[in-house]
Coordinates of C-alpha atoms in Angstrom, one line a residue:
M665 CA 0.0 0.0 -0.1
G666 CA 1.5 3.4 -1.0
V667 CA 2.2 6.1 1.4
G668 CA -0.9 8.2 -0.1
L669 CA -3.2 5.1 0.3
E670 CA -1.9 4.5 3.8
S671 CA -2.5 7.8 5.1
F672 CA -6.0 7.8 3.6
N673 CA -6.6 4.5 5.3
Q674 CA -5.3 5.9 8.9
L675 CA -7.8 8.7 8.1
L676 CA -10.7 6.3 7.6
L677 CA -9.7 4.5 10.9
S678 CA -9.6 7.6 12.7
L679 CA -13.0 8.6 11.3
D680 CA -14.3 5.0 12.2
G681 CA -13.1 5.5 15.8
M682 CA -15.1 8.7 16.1
L683 CA -18.3 7.0 14.5
G684 CA -19.2 3.5 14.3
S685 CA -16.5 2.3 16.7
A686 CA -17.1 5.0 19.1
A687 CA -18.8 4.4 22.4
W688 CA -21.8 6.6 21.7
F689 CA -23.0 4.7 18.4
P690 CA -24.3 1.6 20.0
W691 CA -26.2 3.5 22.4
V692 CA -27.9 5.5 19.5
L693 CA -28.6 2.1 17.7
L694 CA -30.2 0.5 20.6
G695 CA -32.0 3.7 21.7
V696 CA -33.9 4.1 18.7
G697 CA -34.7 0.3 18.7
F698 CA -35.8 0.6 22.3
F699 CA -37.8 3.7 21.9
F700 CA -39.9 2.2 19.0
T701 CA -40.4 -1.2 20.8
L702 CA -42.1 0.7 23.9
Y703 CA -43.8 3.3 21.6
L704 CA -45.4 0.8 19.1
G705 CA -46.1 -1.9 22.0
F706 CA -43.5 -4.6 21.2
P707 CA -44.4 -5.3 17.6
Q708 CA -41.8 -7.7 17.2
V709 CA -43.7 -10.1 19.5
R710 CA -47.4 -9.0 18.9
Y711 CA -47.1 -9.5 15.1
F712 CA -44.7 -12.1 14.7
G713 CA -47.3 -14.8 13.9
H714 CA -49.1 -12.2 11.7
A715 CA -45.9 -11.8 9.8
I716 CA -45.4 -15.7 9.2
K717 CA -49.0 -15.8 7.7
I718 CA -48.1 -12.7 5.4
V719 CA -44.9 -14.5 4.2
R720 CA -47.0 -17.7 3.5
G721 CA -49.1 -15.6 1.3
K722 CA -52.5 -15.8 3.1
Y723 CA -53.0 -12.0 2.5
D724 CA -51.5 -12.0 -1.3
K725 CA -53.5 -10.5 -4.1
P726 CA -52.1 -10.7 -7.7
S727 CA -53.6 -7.1 -8.5
D728 CA -51.3 -5.5 -5.5
P729 CA -48.5 -3.2 -7.3
G730 CA -44.9 -4.6 -7.1
D731 CA -42.2 -6.7 -8.5
T732 CA -41.8 -9.7 -6.1
S733 CA -43.7 -11.8 -3.6
H734 CA -43.4 -11.3 0.0
F735 CA -41.1 -14.4 0.4
Q736 CA -38.9 -13.1 -2.4
A737 CA -38.4 -9.6 -1.0
L738 CA -37.7 -11.5 2.2
A739 CA -35.0 -13.8 0.7
T740 CA -33.4 -10.9 -1.0
A741 CA -33.2 -8.8 2.1
L742 CA -32.0 -11.8 4.1
S743 CA -29.4 -12.8 1.2
G744 CA -27.9 -9.2 1.8
T745 CA -27.7 -9.8 5.7
V746 CA -26.9 -13.2 5.9
G747 CA -23.0 -13.2 4.8
T748 CA -19.7 -13.6 6.4
G749 CA -20.8 -11.7 9.2
N750 CA -22.9 -14.8 10.4
I751 CA -19.7 -17.0 10.4
G752 CA -16.6 -14.7 10.7
G753 CA -18.3 -11.8 12.5
V754 CA -19.6 -13.9 15.6
G755 CA -16.0 -15.3 15.7
L756 CA -14.5 -11.8 15.8
A757 CA -17.2 -10.7 18.4
I758 CA -16.6 -13.5 20.8
F759 CA -12.9 -13.3 20.3
L760 CA -13.0 -9.4 21.4
G761 CA -15.6 -9.6 23.8
G762 CA -16.0 -13.0 25.1
P763 CA -19.2 -14.9 25.4
A764 CA -21.2 -11.8 26.5
A765 CA -20.7 -10.5 23.0
L766 CA -23.3 -12.9 21.9
F767 CA -25.9 -11.7 24.5
W768 CA -25.7 -8.2 23.1
M769 CA -26.1 -9.4 19.6
W770 CA -29.2 -11.0 20.8
V771 CA -30.5 -7.6 22.5
T772 CA -29.3 -5.8 19.1
A773 CA -31.6 -8.4 17.3
F774 CA -34.7 -8.4 19.5
L775 CA -34.8 -4.3 19.3
G776 CA -33.8 -4.3 15.7
M777 CA -36.8 -6.4 14.6
T778 CA -38.8 -3.3 15.7
T779 CA -36.4 -0.8 13.8
K780 CA -36.5 -2.8 10.9
F781 CA -40.1 -2.9 11.0
V782 CA -40.4 1.2 10.9
E783 CA -37.8 1.5 8.4
V784 CA -39.4 -0.9 5.8
T785 CA -42.8 0.3 6.5
L786 CA -42.0 4.0 6.0
S787 CA -39.7 3.3 3.0
H788 CA -42.3 1.0 1.1
K789 CA -45.0 3.6 1.9
Y790 CA -43.0 6.3 -0.2
R791 CA -41.5 4.1 -2.9
I792 CA -41.9 5.1 -6.6
K793 CA -42.2 3.2 -10.1
A794 CA -38.9 4.3 -11.5
A795 CA -38.4 5.0 -15.1
D796 CA -37.1 1.6 -16.0
G797 CA -40.5 0.1 -15.0
F798 CA -39.4 -1.5 -11.7
Y799 CA -40.4 -0.2 -8.2
A800 CA -37.5 1.8 -6.3
G801 CA -37.7 2.6 -2.6
G802 CA -35.5 2.9 0.6
P803 CA -34.8 5.7 3.1
M804 CA -33.9 8.1 0.3
F805 CA -37.3 8.3 -1.0
Y806 CA -38.9 8.9 2.2
M807 CA -36.3 11.6 3.2
E808 CA -37.0 13.5 0.0
R809 CA -40.8 12.9 -0.6
R810 CA -41.9 12.9 3.1
L811 CA -39.2 15.1 5.1
N812 CA -38.2 17.4 2.3
M813 CA -34.5 16.7 2.9
K814 CA -32.9 16.2 -0.4
W815 CA -29.4 16.5 1.0
L816 CA -29.9 14.0 3.5
A817 CA -31.4 11.3 1.0
V818 CA -28.4 12.2 -1.4
T819 CA -25.9 11.4 1.6
F820 CA -27.7 8.1 2.2
A821 CA -27.7 7.1 -1.4
I822 CA -24.0 7.8 -1.8
A823 CA -23.1 6.0 1.3
T824 CA -25.2 3.1 0.0
V825 CA -23.3 2.8 -3.2
I826 CA -20.0 2.8 -1.1
C827 CA -21.1 0.0 1.1
S828 CA -22.5 -1.9 -2.0
F829 CA -18.8 -2.3 -2.8
G830 CA -17.3 -2.2 0.7
T831 CA -19.7 -4.6 2.6
G832 CA -21.8 -6.3 -0.1
S833 CA -19.1 -7.2 -2.6
L834 CA -15.4 -6.7 -2.4
P835 CA -14.7 -8.2 1.0
Q836 CA -17.4 -11.0 0.5
V837 CA -15.4 -12.5 -2.8
N838 CA -12.1 -12.0 -1.1
N839 CA -13.4 -14.2 1.7
I840 CA -14.6 -16.7 -0.7
A841 CA -11.4 -16.9 -2.7
Q842 CA -9.5 -17.1 0.3
A843 CA -11.6 -19.9 1.7
M844 CA -11.4 -21.8 -1.7
H845 CA -8.0 -21.6 -1.8
D846 CA -7.2 -22.7 1.6
T847 CA -9.7 -25.7 1.5
F848 CA -9.7 -27.0 -2.1
G849 CA -6.3 -25.2 -3.3
L850 CA -8.2 -23.3 -6.1
S851 CA -6.5 -20.2 -7.6
K852 CA -8.0 -16.8 -6.4
M853 CA -8.2 -15.6 -9.9
L854 CA -10.2 -19.0 -11.0
T855 CA -12.7 -18.2 -8.1
G856 CA -13.1 -14.6 -8.8
G857 CA -13.5 -15.2 -12.7
V858 CA -16.1 -18.1 -12.4
L859 CA -18.2 -16.1 -9.6
A860 CA -17.8 -12.6 -11.5
V861 CA -19.4 -14.3 -14.5
L862 CA -22.3 -16.0 -12.4
L863 CA -22.7 -12.4 -10.8
G864 CA -23.2 -10.7 -14.0
L865 CA -25.6 -13.3 -15.4
V866 CA -27.8 -12.8 -12.2
I867 CA -27.8 -9.0 -11.7
I868 CA -28.2 -8.1 -15.5
G869 CA -31.5 -9.6 -15.2
G870 CA -32.8 -7.1 -12.5
I871 CA -34.8 -7.7 -9.2
T872 CA -37.0 -10.4 -11.1
R873 CA -34.0 -12.7 -11.4
I874 CA -32.2 -11.6 -8.2
A875 CA -35.4 -12.5 -6.3
K876 CA -35.5 -16.0 -8.0
V877 CA -32.0 -16.6 -7.4
T878 CA -31.9 -15.5 -3.9
S879 CA -35.3 -17.4 -2.9
T880 CA -33.7 -20.5 -4.0
I881 CA -30.2 -20.0 -2.4
V882 CA -31.2 -18.6 1.1
P883 CA -33.2 -21.8 2.0
V884 CA -30.6 -24.1 1.0
M885 CA -27.8 -22.4 2.4
A886 CA -29.4 -22.1 5.7
V887 CA -30.6 -25.9 6.1
L888 CA -26.8 -26.8 5.2
Y889 CA -25.5 -24.4 7.7
I890 CA -27.8 -25.4 10.5
I891 CA -27.2 -29.1 10.0
G892 CA -23.6 -28.5 10.4
A893 CA -23.9 -26.4 13.2
L894 CA -26.1 -28.9 15.2
A895 CA -23.6 -31.8 14.4
V896 CA -20.9 -29.8 16.4
I897 CA -23.4 -28.6 19.2
L898 CA -25.0 -31.9 19.9
Y899 CA -21.6 -33.7 19.7
N900 CA -20.4 -31.4 22.7
Y901 CA -23.8 -31.5 24.3
E902 CA -22.4 -31.3 27.7
N903 CA -21.1 -27.9 27.0
I904 CA -24.5 -26.4 26.0
I905 CA -25.7 -25.2 29.3
P906 CA -22.2 -24.0 30.3
S907 CA -22.1 -21.9 27.1
F908 CA -25.3 -20.3 27.7
S909 CA -24.3 -19.6 31.4
A910 CA -21.1 -17.9 30.3
V911 CA -23.2 -15.6 27.7
F912 CA -25.4 -14.4 30.7
A913 CA -22.6 -14.4 33.2
G914 CA -20.7 -12.3 31.0
A915 CA -23.4 -9.9 30.1
F916 CA -24.1 -9.1 33.8
N917 CA -20.8 -9.5 35.2
G918 CA -18.2 -7.4 33.3
S919 CA -15.2 -9.4 34.9
A920 CA -16.5 -12.6 33.4
A921 CA -16.7 -10.7 29.9
V922 CA -13.3 -12.2 28.8
G923 CA -12.4 -12.6 25.2
G924 CA -8.9 -14.4 24.7
F925 CA -6.0 -14.8 27.0
L926 CA -5.2 -11.2 27.1
G927 CA -8.7 -10.2 28.3
A928 CA -11.4 -8.1 27.4
S929 CA -14.0 -6.1 29.4
F930 CA -17.5 -5.3 29.6
A931 CA -17.4 -2.4 27.1
Y932 CA -15.6 -4.6 24.7
A933 CA -18.5 -7.2 25.0
F934 CA -21.0 -4.5 24.7
N935 CA -19.6 -2.5 21.9
R936 CA -18.5 -5.5 19.7
G937 CA -21.9 -7.4 20.3
V938 CA -23.9 -4.4 19.3
N939 CA -21.5 -3.4 16.2
R940 CA -21.5 -7.0 14.9
G941 CA -25.2 -7.5 15.4
L942 CA -25.7 -4.3 13.1
F943 CA -23.2 -5.6 10.8
S944 CA -25.0 -8.9 10.8
N945 CA -28.6 -7.9 10.5
E946 CA -28.3 -4.2 9.3
A947 CA -31.5 -3.2 11.3
G948 CA -31.5 0.6 11.1
Q949 CA -28.8 0.7 8.4
G950 CA -31.6 1.2 5.8
S951 CA -30.5 -1.3 3.3
A952 CA -33.2 -3.9 3.6
P953 CA -36.0 -1.5 2.9
I954 CA -34.6 -1.2 -0.7
A955 CA -35.4 -4.9 -1.3
H956 CA -38.7 -4.6 0.3
A957 CA -39.7 -1.8 -1.6
A958 CA -40.1 -4.2 -4.6
A959 CA -42.4 -6.4 -2.9
R960 CA -46.1 -6.9 -4.2
A961 CA -48.2 -5.2 -1.5
D962 CA -50.8 -2.3 -1.1
E963 CA -50.3 -1.8 2.7
P964 CA -46.7 -0.6 3.5
V965 CA -47.2 -2.3 7.1
S966 CA -47.7 -5.8 5.9
E967 CA -44.2 -5.6 4.2
G968 CA -42.8 -3.9 7.3
M969 CA -44.0 -6.9 9.3
V970 CA -42.4 -9.4 6.9
S971 CA -39.1 -7.6 7.8
L972 CA -39.2 -7.9 11.3
L973 CA -38.4 -11.6 10.7
E974 CA -35.0 -11.0 9.4
P975 CA -33.0 -10.2 12.7
F976 CA -35.0 -13.2 14.0
I977 CA -33.6 -15.4 11.3
D978 CA -30.1 -13.8 10.9
T979 CA -29.1 -13.1 14.3
L980 CA -31.2 -14.9 16.7
I981 CA -31.0 -18.3 14.9
I982 CA -27.8 -18.3 12.7
C983 CA -25.6 -16.2 14.5
T984 CA -26.6 -17.9 17.7
L985 CA -25.9 -21.4 16.3
T986 CA -22.5 -20.0 15.2
G987 CA -21.7 -18.6 18.6
L988 CA -22.8 -22.1 20.1
V989 CA -20.5 -23.8 17.8
I990 CA -17.5 -21.7 18.9
L991 CA -18.4 -21.7 22.7
S992 CA -19.4 -25.3 23.0
S993 CA -16.3 -26.7 21.0
G994 CA -14.1 -24.7 23.5
V995 CA -11.8 -23.7 20.6
W996 CA -12.3 -19.9 21.2
T997 CA -9.8 -20.3 24.4
E998 CA -7.2 -22.5 22.6
K999 CA -4.2 -21.7 20.8
H1000 CA -3.7 -23.3 17.2
M1001 CA -1.0 -23.4 14.7
N1002 CA -1.7 -20.9 12.0
R1003 CA -0.3 -18.2 9.8
F1004 CA -0.2 -14.8 11.4
E1005 CA -1.7 -12.1 9.6
R1006 CA 0.5 -8.8 10.0
A1007 CA -2.6 -6.6 11.2
D1008 CA -2.9 -9.1 14.2
M1009 CA 0.9 -9.4 14.9
R1010 CA 3.1 -6.9 17.1
V1011 CA 6.6 -7.5 18.5
L1012 CA 7.2 -6.4 21.9
A1013 CA 10.3 -5.3 23.7
G1014 CA 11.3 -7.9 26.5
T1015 CA 9.6 -11.1 27.4
Y1016 CA 6.1 -11.7 28.6
T1017 CA 4.1 -14.7 29.4
D1018 CA 0.4 -15.1 29.7
K1019 CA 0.9 -17.2 32.7
D1020 CA 1.7 -14.3 34.7
E1021 CA -1.5 -12.1 36.0
A1022 CA 0.7 -9.1 36.2
H1023 CA 2.1 -9.5 32.7
V1024 CA -1.5 -10.2 31.3
K1025 CA -2.7 -7.0 32.9
Q1026 CA 0.1 -5.0 31.1
L1027 CA -0.5 -6.4 27.9
F1028 CA -4.2 -6.0 28.0
G1029 CA -3.6 -2.4 28.9
F1030 CA -1.0 -1.8 26.0
L1031 CA -3.5 -3.6 23.5
S1032 CA -6.3 -1.5 24.6
G1033 CA -4.6 1.7 24.6
L1034 CA -4.4 2.1 28.4
D1035 CA -1.6 2.8 30.6
S1036 CA 0.9 0.3 30.3
D1037 CA 4.7 -0.4 30.9
V1038 CA 4.8 -2.5 27.6
K1039 CA 7.0 -1.1 24.7
T1040 CA 7.1 -2.0 20.9
Y1041 CA 10.5 -3.7 19.8
T1042 CA 12.8 -2.0 17.4
G1043 CA 15.8 -4.1 16.3
T1044 CA 16.6 -7.4 14.4
I1045 CA 15.4 -11.0 14.9
V1046 CA 18.3 -13.7 14.2
V1047 CA 16.6 -16.6 12.6
A1048 CA 18.3 -20.0 11.9
D1049 CA 16.4 -22.7 10.1
G1050 CA 13.0 -20.9 10.8
Q1051 CA 13.7 -20.5 14.6
P1052 CA 14.5 -17.2 16.4
L1053 CA 17.9 -17.4 18.2
N1054 CA 17.4 -14.1 20.4
N1055 CA 13.9 -14.6 21.6
N1056 CA 15.1 -13.6 24.9
E1057 CA 15.0 -9.9 23.5
F1058 CA 11.2 -9.8 22.5
T1059 CA 7.7 -11.3 22.7
L1060 CA 5.5 -11.8 19.7
I1061 CA 1.9 -11.1 20.2
N1062 CA -0.6 -12.5 17.9
S1063 CA -4.4 -12.2 17.9
R1064 CA -4.4 -10.8 21.5
S1065 CA -2.3 -13.9 22.7
V1066 CA 1.3 -14.6 23.4
A1067 CA 2.5 -16.7 20.2
E1068 CA 4.2 -20.0 21.1
G1069 CA 6.3 -22.4 18.8
V1070 CA 7.1 -19.3 16.3
E1071 CA 8.6 -20.2 12.8
F1072 CA 9.6 -18.0 10.0
R1073 CA 9.4 -19.2 6.5
V1074 CA 9.6 -18.2 2.9
G1075 CA 7.1 -20.4 1.1
E1076 CA 7.5 -23.9 2.1
D1077 CA 10.9 -23.5 3.0
N1078 CA 12.4 -22.4 6.6
Y1079 CA 14.1 -18.9 6.7
S1080 CA 17.5 -18.1 7.8
G1081 CA 18.9 -14.7 8.2
V1082 CA 18.3 -11.6 10.0
L1083 CA 14.8 -9.8 10.1
N1084 CA 14.3 -6.1 10.8
V1085 CA 11.5 -4.9 13.1
N1086 CA 10.3 -1.2 13.2
D1087 CA 8.0 -0.1 16.0
G1088 CA 6.6 -3.8 16.6
R1089 CA 6.1 -4.4 12.8
L1090 CA 8.0 -6.9 10.8
V1091 CA 9.6 -5.1 8.1
N1092 CA 10.5 -7.9 5.5
P1093 CA 7.3 -8.6 3.6
N1094 CA 8.2 -11.8 1.9
V1095 CA 8.5 -13.7 5.2
E1096 CA 5.7 -15.4 6.8
V1097 CA 5.3 -16.0 10.4
W1098 CA 3.7 -19.2 11.8
G1099 CA 2.9 -20.3 15.2
N1100 CA 0.4 -21.2 17.9
S1101 CA -1.8 -18.3 19.0
L1102 CA -5.5 -17.6 19.5
L1103 CA -7.8 -17.6 16.4
H1104 CA -10.5 -15.3 15.5
S1105 CA -13.2 -14.6 12.6
V1106 CA -13.5 -17.2 10.0
A1107 CA -10.4 -19.0 11.2
L1108 CA -11.9 -19.5 14.5
T1109 CA -15.5 -20.6 13.3
N1110 CA -13.6 -23.1 10.6
R1111 CA -11.7 -24.8 13.6
A1112 CA -14.9 -25.1 15.6
F1113 CA -16.8 -26.8 12.8
Q1114 CA -14.1 -29.4 13.1
K1115 CA -15.0 -30.5 16.4
G1116 CA -18.3 -32.4 15.6
F1117 CA -19.6 -35.5 14.0
F1118 CA -18.1 -34.5 10.8
G1119 CA -14.7 -34.1 12.0
E1120 CA -12.3 -32.4 9.7
Y1121 CA -14.9 -32.5 7.0
G1122 CA -16.9 -29.7 9.1
S1123 CA -14.7 -27.3 7.6
Y1124 CA -16.1 -28.0 4.1
I1125 CA -19.5 -26.6 5.7
V1126 CA -17.9 -23.3 6.6
T1127 CA -16.5 -23.1 3.1
L1128 CA -19.4 -23.8 1.2
G1129 CA -21.4 -21.5 3.8
I1130 CA -19.0 -18.8 2.9
L1131 CA -19.4 -19.4 -0.7
L1132 CA -23.2 -19.3 -0.5
F1133 CA -23.6 -16.7 2.1
A1134 CA -21.1 -14.3 0.6
F1135 CA -22.1 -14.5 -3.0
S1136 CA -25.9 -14.1 -2.2
T1137 CA -24.8 -11.0 -0.2
A1138 CA -23.1 -9.6 -3.3
I1139 CA -26.1 -10.3 -5.5
A1140 CA -28.5 -8.4 -3.1
W1141 CA -26.2 -5.5 -2.6
S1142 CA -25.7 -5.1 -6.4
Y1143 CA -29.8 -4.2 -6.2
Y1144 CA -29.3 -1.7 -3.5
G1145 CA -26.6 -0.1 -5.3
D1146 CA -28.4 0.1 -8.5
R1147 CA -31.4 1.5 -6.8
S1148 CA -29.4 4.1 -5.2
M1149 CA -27.8 5.1 -8.7
I1150 CA -31.2 5.4 -10.2
Y1151 CA -32.2 7.9 -7.4
L1152 CA -28.8 9.8 -7.8
F1153 CA -28.4 9.8 -11.6
G1154 CA -31.3 8.1 -13.1
P1155 CA -32.1 4.7 -15.2
K1156 CA -29.1 5.6 -17.5
A1157 CA -26.5 4.9 -14.6
V1158 CA -27.6 1.3 -13.8
M1159 CA -25.6 -0.6 -16.4
P1160 CA -22.3 1.2 -16.0
Y1161 CA -22.8 0.6 -12.1
R1162 CA -23.7 -3.0 -12.8
L1163 CA -20.3 -3.3 -15.1
V1164 CA -18.1 -1.7 -12.6
Y1165 CA -19.6 -3.8 -9.9
V1166 CA -18.8 -7.2 -11.5
V1167 CA -15.2 -6.0 -12.7
A1168 CA -14.4 -4.8 -9.0
F1169 CA -16.0 -8.2 -7.7
F1170 CA -13.3 -10.1 -9.9
W1171 CA -10.4 -7.6 -8.9
A1172 CA -11.3 -8.1 -5.1
A1173 CA -10.7 -12.0 -5.4
I1174 CA -6.9 -11.3 -5.8
E1175 CA -6.2 -8.1 -4.2
D1176 CA -6.2 -6.8 -0.5
T1177 CA -9.5 -5.2 0.2
T1178 CA -8.6 -3.5 3.6
I1179 CA -9.1 0.1 2.6
I1180 CA -12.5 -0.7 1.0
W1181 CA -13.5 -2.3 4.0
N1182 CA -12.4 0.6 6.2
L1183 CA -14.1 3.1 4.0
S1184 CA -17.1 1.1 4.1
A1185 CA -17.3 1.2 7.9
V1186 CA -17.4 4.8 7.8
A1187 CA -20.3 4.8 5.2
I1188 CA -22.2 2.4 7.2
V1189 CA -22.5 5.1 9.7
L1190 CA -23.5 7.7 6.8
M1191 CA -26.4 5.4 6.1
T1192 CA -27.4 4.6 9.6
L1193 CA -27.6 7.9 11.3
P1194 CA -29.6 9.6 8.6
N1195 CA -31.9 6.7 8.6
L1196 CA -32.4 6.5 12.2
F1197 CA -33.0 10.4 12.4
G1198 CA -35.3 10.1 9.6
I1199 CA -37.8 7.4 11.2
S1200 CA -37.6 9.0 14.7
I1201 CA -39.1 12.3 13.3
L1202 CA -41.7 10.1 11.7
A1203 CA -42.6 8.3 14.8
R1204 CA -46.1 9.4 15.1
E1205 CA -46.9 8.7 11.4
M1206 CA -45.6 5.2 11.7
K1207 CA -47.9 4.8 14.8
D1208 CA -50.9 6.0 12.7
T1209 CA -49.9 4.0 9.7
V1210 CA -50.0 0.7 12.0
K1211 CA -53.6 1.8 13.4
D1212 CA -54.9 2.2 10.0
Y1213 CA -53.6 -1.2 8.8
W1214 CA -55.4 -2.7 11.9
K1215 CA -58.8 -1.1 11.0
D1216 CA -59.2 -3.7 8.0
P1217 CA -61.1 -6.6 9.3
E1218 CA -59.3 -8.8 6.9
H1219 CA -55.8 -8.3 8.5
R1220 CA -57.3 -9.2 11.8
K1221 CA -58.1 -12.7 10.7

């Protein structure tokens, strides 16, 4: 990464620290969901059964305006939310915040069911029939047509286009390509090329083809993943109750919210759980309303009710299964041999051990930006046949744990020579570092799935899950992006957008997408905050719209 891009990346990280990763953001997200839950009388509980009836088609009318069925709209929105966050995101949340992070994901999902109900209802209410003949909707339309805030709508639409690349496409295919390479040895270029062609064939057909594909993929991928997860949970059945106990103990006892050997805190569990919950089910972000705007319905509330099922399926079912797999298998507290990613690795001056409580406290302070005597190492590492000879001068930290059995390699060969370290970072770019450390994200979930009835073959389920989940996410987000492009520039912008989307999808299979991911982290907030602001202003209208819906005797059957 060049100096200019590195500086831009640091700027993005700073902005994210002030926005999405800041302490105030989870409270805003939960606060809006909590307000609407009370204000509307717990709709996620009262309307749950009615929502299922709507999805099953009980109230469908062929004459209703729209492009897709309720189920197809739900499947499309779910395909956009059920992605790598359900596999790797849960692993990252538990790694950083301990079991308690799962509890806060549940809270986010429960309150998010109401938030999604509100945002989808209002967006569906102010949808339009675009010049291309298909319906277009989303928060940008109620922001302009109802709130008369064009500037806010434009901000939201631009952020959505950025996120279509940043969360919906590029990191998704990067994860797919890496998983296919690690599991089956397939080249990243081949994986990216094949999937890019398939993606193009799907999205060129617009919402009708997207809805048909996603309504097929979503049920299949959900069933396969649930079977694989249960194969681990039931295999480790004696750990099910202790796993739930750890989740609740960590949530209500800050000292129990420990993620990894070097610790975490209640703040870590809360912040990571809420943020991963948002990333997973997207409640409040305003993305799902774009898919639901295409549904055939003459009552916006009916589609809003369908949408409240999404956080339930995405987080309360799929993310919970992933969390229980990780916790019941016990792998989240174990060190495993792995290749260290440079971003997770720091070289510290002096020797430390995670067996010493005083050392752990100092290391946690260093990693958390608190007061600590720990300093980064600047100097050299002398290596002979892959083994460090001067390891009494430094300690290598990887994934918030003290690394053990460290080896230095170049390709398949052990490295011999002198390595340079500057401010805790290894300078030599061609040298790989291997050793035993904690795992996180997809690697953690992958290892956990091997601790069940399927043994090592369980990793195939994770790889297949990443393939289906991530690819379907890319499909759904292409639609979110092209509806936003229609809002910003009109129908003529759709085809160029789709072309760039497919080309970028292929590029991301073989290139580092870190900077795109960080850009998207900022864009997510620029979607979420305007949307939460808009629906809060329209709280009274939302309540009146729901009351009007229930006045129809047909809806009370």
